[in-house]
Coordinates of C-alpha atoms in Angstrom, one line a residue:
X238 CA -0.1 -0.2 0.3
X239 CA 1.8 3.5 -1.1
X240 CA 1.3 5.8 1.7
X241 CA 2.5 8.5 0.5
X242 CA 1.0 9.4 -2.6
X243 CA -0.9 12.5 -1.5
X244 CA -3.8 14.5 -4.0
X245 CA -2.1 17.4 -5.9
X246 CA -4.7 20.2 -5.8
X247 CA -3.5 23.1 -6.9
X248 CA -4.1 26.7 -6.1
X249 CA -3.5 30.2 -7.8
X250 CA 1.0 30.9 -7.8
X251 CA 3.6 28.2 -7.3
X252 CA 1.1 26.0 -4.4
X253 CA 2.2 22.7 -2.5
X254 CA -0.7 19.8 -2.6
X255 CA -3.1 19.3 0.2
X256 CA -4.5 15.8 0.7
X257 CA -8.1 14.2 -0.6
X258 CA -9.8 11.5 -2.4
X259 CA -13.0 10.9 -4.4
X260 CA -15.9 8.7 -4.3
X261 CA -18.1 7.7 -7.8
X262 CA -20.9 8.9 -7.0
X263 CA -23.6 11.5 -8.3
X264 CA -22.0 13.9 -11.4
X265 CA -23.2 17.0 -12.0
X266 CA -23.1 18.5 -15.6
X267 CA -20.4 21.0 -16.6
X268 CA -20.8 24.4 -17.5
X269 CA -17.7 26.7 -17.8
X270 CA -16.8 29.8 -17.0
X271 CA -14.2 32.5 -17.5
X272 CA -11.6 32.3 -15.1
X273 CA -7.6 33.3 -14.5
X274 CA -5.6 30.8 -14.3
X275 CA -2.6 30.8 -12.8
X276 CA 0.8 30.3 -15.6
X277 CA 2.4 27.3 -13.7
X278 CA 1.6 25.3 -11.2
X279 CA 3.0 23.2 -8.6
X280 CA 7.3 23.5 -7.6
X281 CA 10.3 22.0 -8.0
X282 CA 11.3 19.5 -5.3
X283 CA 14.3 17.7 -4.8
X284 CA 15.4 13.8 -2.9
X285 CA 18.6 12.7 -1.7
X286 CA 17.7 9.0 -2.4
X287 CA 17.3 6.2 0.5
X288 CA 18.6 2.0 -0.7
X289 CA 15.1 1.4 -1.5
X290 CA 14.1 4.2 -4.1
X291 CA 13.5 3.3 -7.6
X292 CA 12.1 6.6 -10.2
X293 CA 9.4 4.4 -11.0
X294 CA 8.4 4.2 -7.1
X295 CA 9.3 8.1 -7.0
X296 CA 7.7 9.4 -9.6
X297 CA 4.0 7.3 -8.1
X298 CA 4.6 8.6 -5.1
X299 CA 5.0 12.7 -6.4
X300 CA 2.2 12.5 -8.6
X301 CA 4.9 12.3 -11.5
X302 CA 5.1 9.4 -15.3
X303 CA 8.4 7.4 -14.8
X304 CA 9.4 9.6 -18.4
X305 CA 9.1 12.6 -16.1
X306 CA 11.0 10.9 -14.0
X307 CA 13.7 9.9 -15.8
X308 CA 14.4 13.4 -18.0
X309 CA 15.0 14.9 -15.3
X310 CA 17.1 12.3 -13.9
X311 CA 19.7 10.9 -16.7
X312 CA 23.0 10.6 -15.4
X313 CA 20.8 8.1 -12.5
X314 CA 20.4 4.5 -12.8
X315 CA 16.2 4.4 -13.0
X316 CA 16.0 1.1 -11.0
X317 CA 18.8 1.4 -8.5
X318 CA 20.2 4.8 -8.5
X319 CA 21.8 4.6 -4.8
X320 CA 21.8 5.6 -1.7
X321 CA 22.1 9.0 -0.7
X322 CA 21.6 10.7 -5.0
X323 CA 20.3 13.8 -4.6
X324 CA 17.2 13.7 -7.6
X325 CA 15.6 16.3 -8.9
X326 CA 11.4 16.4 -8.6
X327 CA 10.4 18.1 -11.4
X328 CA 6.4 18.6 -9.7
X329 CA 6.3 22.5 -11.5
X330 CA 4.1 22.5 -14.7
X331 CA 3.9 25.7 -17.3
X332 CA 0.3 25.3 -18.6
X333 CA 0.0 24.4 -22.4
X334 CA -0.6 26.6 -24.7
X335 CA -4.6 25.5 -24.9
X336 CA -8.0 26.8 -24.3
X337 CA -8.2 27.0 -20.5
X338 CA -11.2 24.4 -19.4
X339 CA -12.6 21.9 -19.0
X340 CA -9.1 19.0 -20.1
X341 CA -6.4 19.9 -21.6
X342 CA -4.0 16.6 -22.6
X343 CA -0.7 17.3 -23.2
X344 CA 1.4 14.6 -25.0
X345 CA 4.8 15.6 -25.3
X346 CA 4.8 16.0 -20.2
X347 CA 2.4 13.8 -20.9
X348 CA 0.3 15.2 -18.1
X349 CA -3.2 15.6 -18.1
X350 CA -5.4 19.2 -16.6
X351 CA -8.0 19.9 -15.4
X352 CA -9.3 23.4 -14.8
X353 CA -11.8 24.3 -12.1
X354 CA -13.2 26.9 -13.6
X355 CA -15.3 27.5 -9.4
X356 CA -11.8 28.1 -7.5
X357 CA -9.7 29.1 -10.7
X358 CA -7.5 26.0 -9.6
X359 CA -5.9 23.8 -11.9
X360 CA -5.3 19.5 -11.3
X361 CA -2.5 17.8 -12.6
X362 CA -1.6 14.0 -13.3
X363 CA 0.6 11.8 -15.7
X364 CA -0.9 9.8 -18.1
X365 CA 0.1 6.6 -19.9
X366 CA -0.6 7.6 -24.4
X367 CA -0.3 5.7 -27.5
X368 CA 2.4 4.2 -28.5
X369 CA 3.8 4.5 -31.9
X370 CA 1.3 3.3 -33.8
X371 CA -1.4 3.0 -32.6
X372 CA -0.6 7.3 -31.1
X373 CA -3.4 9.5 -28.8
X374 CA -5.3 11.4 -31.4
X375 CA -5.0 14.8 -31.1
X376 CA -8.1 18.0 -31.2
X377 CA -10.7 18.9 -29.7
X378 CA -13.6 16.8 -28.3
X379 CA -15.4 16.1 -25.2
X380 CA -16.9 13.5 -22.5
X381 CA -20.4 11.8 -23.4
X382 CA -20.1 9.3 -20.3
X383 CA -18.8 7.7 -16.9
X384 CA -18.9 4.3 -15.7
X385 CA -17.5 3.0 -12.6
X386 CA -16.2 -0.6 -13.8
X387 CA -16.9 -0.5 -16.4
X388 CA -16.3 -3.2 -19.4
X389 CA -13.9 -3.1 -21.9
X390 CA -15.0 -4.4 -24.9
X391 CA -11.9 -5.5 -27.2
X392 CA -11.6 -3.4 -30.1
X393 CA -10.9 -5.9 -33.2
X394 CA -8.2 -3.5 -34.7
X395 CA -6.4 -4.3 -31.2
X396 CA -7.8 -8.2 -31.2
X397 CA -6.3 -9.0 -34.6
X398 CA -3.1 -7.8 -33.5
X399 CA -3.7 -10.1 -30.4
X400 CA -5.5 -13.1 -30.9
X401 CA -6.0 -14.0 -27.4
X402 CA -7.5 -11.4 -25.4
X403 CA -11.1 -12.2 -25.3
X404 CA -14.0 -10.0 -27.3
X405 CA -14.8 -9.0 -23.9
X406 CA -13.5 -8.6 -20.1
X407 CA -15.5 -7.6 -17.1
X408 CA -15.5 -5.2 -14.2
X409 CA -12.5 -6.7 -11.8
X410 CA -9.1 -6.9 -11.4
X411 CA -7.6 -8.3 -14.8
X412 CA -9.4 -5.5 -17.1
X413 CA -7.0 -2.8 -18.1
X414 CA -9.3 0.4 -18.1
X415 CA -9.1 -0.4 -14.5
X416 CA -12.1 1.0 -11.6
X417 CA -13.3 3.5 -13.9
X418 CA -13.5 5.4 -16.6
X419 CA -14.3 8.8 -18.7
X420 CA -15.2 7.9 -22.4
X421 CA -15.1 11.0 -25.1
X422 CA -16.5 11.8 -28.2
X423 CA -13.8 9.7 -30.0
X424 CA -15.3 6.6 -30.0
X425 CA -12.5 3.5 -28.9
X426 CA -10.7 7.0 -26.6
X427 CA -11.0 6.9 -23.5
X428 CA -9.3 8.5 -20.1
X429 CA -9.5 5.6 -17.4
X430 CA -7.6 3.9 -14.8
X431 CA -5.1 1.0 -14.9
X432 CA -4.8 -2.5 -13.6
X433 CA -0.8 -2.0 -14.9
X434 CA 0.3 1.8 -13.2
X435 CA 4.2 1.2 -14.8
X436 CA 2.8 2.7 -18.0
X437 CA 1.9 5.9 -16.3
X438 CA 4.3 8.3 -17.8
X439 CA 4.8 5.8 -20.8
X440 CA 4.1 5.0 -24.5
X441 CA 2.1 1.9 -23.5
X442 CA -1.1 2.5 -23.8
X443 CA -3.7 1.5 -27.6
X444 CA -4.3 5.2 -27.7
X445 CA -6.2 5.8 -24.4
X446 CA -5.4 7.7 -21.5
X447 CA -4.8 5.6 -18.6
X448 CA -4.6 7.4 -15.4
X449 CA -3.3 5.5 -11.9
X450 CA -6.5 4.5 -10.0
X451 CA -6.0 6.8 -7.0
X452 CA -6.0 9.9 -9.5
X453 CA -8.5 8.3 -12.2
X454 CA -10.1 8.3 -8.6
X455 CA -10.0 11.7 -7.4
X456 CA -10.4 13.6 -11.0
X457 CA -13.8 11.3 -11.9
X458 CA -16.1 13.7 -10.4
X459 CA -14.1 16.7 -11.0
X460 CA -14.0 15.8 -14.7
X461 CA -18.0 16.5 -15.9
X462 CA -20.0 15.1 -18.9
X463 CA -20.0 18.0 -21.6
X464 CA -16.7 19.2 -20.5
X465 CA -14.2 19.9 -23.2
X466 CA -11.5 17.4 -23.7
X467 CA -8.4 19.5 -25.7
X468 CA -5.6 17.3 -27.0
X469 CA -1.7 19.1 -28.0
X470 CA 2.1 18.0 -28.6
X471 CA 3.8 21.4 -27.0
X472 CA 7.8 19.7 -25.9
X473 CA 8.0 23.3 -26.0
X474 CA 5.9 25.9 -23.3
X475 CA 7.2 29.1 -21.9
X476 CA 5.7 31.2 -20.5
X477 CA 5.5 34.4 -17.8
X478 CA 5.2 33.6 -13.5
X479 CA 5.4 36.4 -11.9
X480 CA 8.2 38.9 -13.2
X481 CA 9.9 36.0 -14.8
X482 CA 10.0 34.6 -18.0
X483 CA 10.4 30.6 -17.8
X484 CA 10.6 27.5 -20.1
X485 CA 10.0 24.6 -19.9
X486 CA 11.4 21.9 -23.0
X487 CA 9.7 18.2 -23.0
X488 CA 10.9 15.3 -25.4
X489 CA 9.3 14.6 -28.7
X490 CA 7.4 11.1 -28.1
X491 CA 10.0 8.8 -30.1
X492 CA 12.6 10.6 -27.6
X493 CA 10.9 9.5 -24.9
X494 CA 10.9 6.1 -26.5
X495 CA 14.7 6.2 -26.8
X496 CA 15.1 8.2 -23.6
X497 CA 13.4 5.1 -21.8
X498 CA 15.0 1.7 -23.7
X499 CA 18.5 3.6 -24.6
X500 CA 18.6 6.1 -21.0
X501 CA 19.6 8.9 -24.0
X502 CA 18.4 10.2 -26.9
X503 CA 19.3 12.1 -30.3
X504 CA 19.0 15.3 -30.4
X505 CA 16.5 17.2 -32.3
X506 CA 15.5 21.2 -32.2
X507 CA 12.1 21.7 -32.2
X508 CA 10.0 23.9 -34.8
X509 CA 10.3 27.0 -34.8
X510 CA 10.8 26.8 -31.4
X511 CA 13.3 30.9 -31.2
X512 CA 9.8 32.3 -32.7
X513 CA 7.9 31.0 -29.6
X514 CA 11.2 32.3 -27.7
X515 CA 10.8 35.6 -29.1
X516 CA 7.8 35.6 -28.9
X517 CA 6.9 35.7 -25.7
X518 CA 9.3 37.6 -24.4
X519 CA 7.9 40.2 -26.8
X520 CA 9.6 43.8 -25.4
X521 CA 12.3 41.7 -23.6
X522 CA 13.7 40.0 -26.1
X523 CA 16.9 41.6 -26.2
X524 CA 17.3 40.3 -22.7
X525 CA 16.9 36.6 -23.2
X526 CA 19.1 34.5 -21.7
X527 CA 19.9 32.5 -25.0
X528 CA 22.6 29.7 -22.9
X529 CA 20.2 29.4 -20.6
X530 CA 17.6 29.1 -23.4
X531 CA 20.4 26.6 -25.9
X532 CA 20.6 24.1 -22.6
X533 CA 16.8 23.1 -21.9
X534 CA 16.9 22.8 -25.5
X535 CA 19.0 20.4 -25.7
X536 CA 18.9 18.6 -22.1
X537 CA 15.1 18.5 -22.6
X538 CA 14.7 17.5 -19.0
X539 CA 10.7 19.3 -18.8
X540 CA 12.4 21.2 -15.3
X541 CA 11.3 25.2 -16.0
X542 CA 14.0 27.8 -15.6
X543 CA 14.2 31.3 -16.4
X544 CA 15.3 32.4 -19.3
X545 CA 16.1 36.4 -19.4
X546 CA 19.1 37.6 -17.2
X547 CA 18.2 39.6 -14.6
X548 CA 18.1 43.3 -16.1
X549 CA 15.4 42.0 -18.6
X550 CA 13.8 40.4 -16.1
X551 CA 10.6 43.0 -16.3
X552 CA 7.3 41.8 -17.7

């Protein structure tokens, strides 16, 4: 039983997490409200390892996915980091450039964001997404229904890949949908729990979005029928946070695959990154710290960094 799991309810600003849980029950329909949300949630933390620690365990205990942890700690063996290693816990996240309503999924950082119009706060959770040839689609849809203890009707395409699968998998511990499922307007795509939590934060699904059991439990009520769902793929996220211009760069989906299998990836510049940085800096473009920017682009650690020189740190 995990003892360090906590609810990650982020309030306006760089707030820390607070704890609670949600039990499935009555649902209320979605009605969007315009609110001002923060540009970044959470904060970057650090952890000194104990002998039994692995990056997979630390990821789940801190509400992160596996790829997030290994990207931020590439010099550490993910399975045997050793005692006394100082690890980055990348729990600060710049919000993706997308409509700030309903659910926003960013495939590059393998995270889901839920916007609460009542409190102007944002919840976030790591996700598992579609692997190569089964990519999770991008675009805009909505939540159409929800179900506790779902039955999995195995798509024909998946049974062709694995003929040993039955046509129907009933609720229970062998059901890969877990104990809660949220269905989207895209047929055959849904948000769901999982009976294999080690797949969260990795590209291993057939296109659906899987969450840790504890995350789908707490978000099941907050993700309401009718909510818009926007899926983007943004390797580069940049935004003003107070008087600081912050940059967060993640591996591309193919680089994430390489990172997991080989502990490294081939370098490559994200498209249009100079335009994105210059446009975000605006009148402060002359004060950009290009050395820090290029280092962030090379490392793709997923950790937000300040990219203005001190004399330029004004919005």
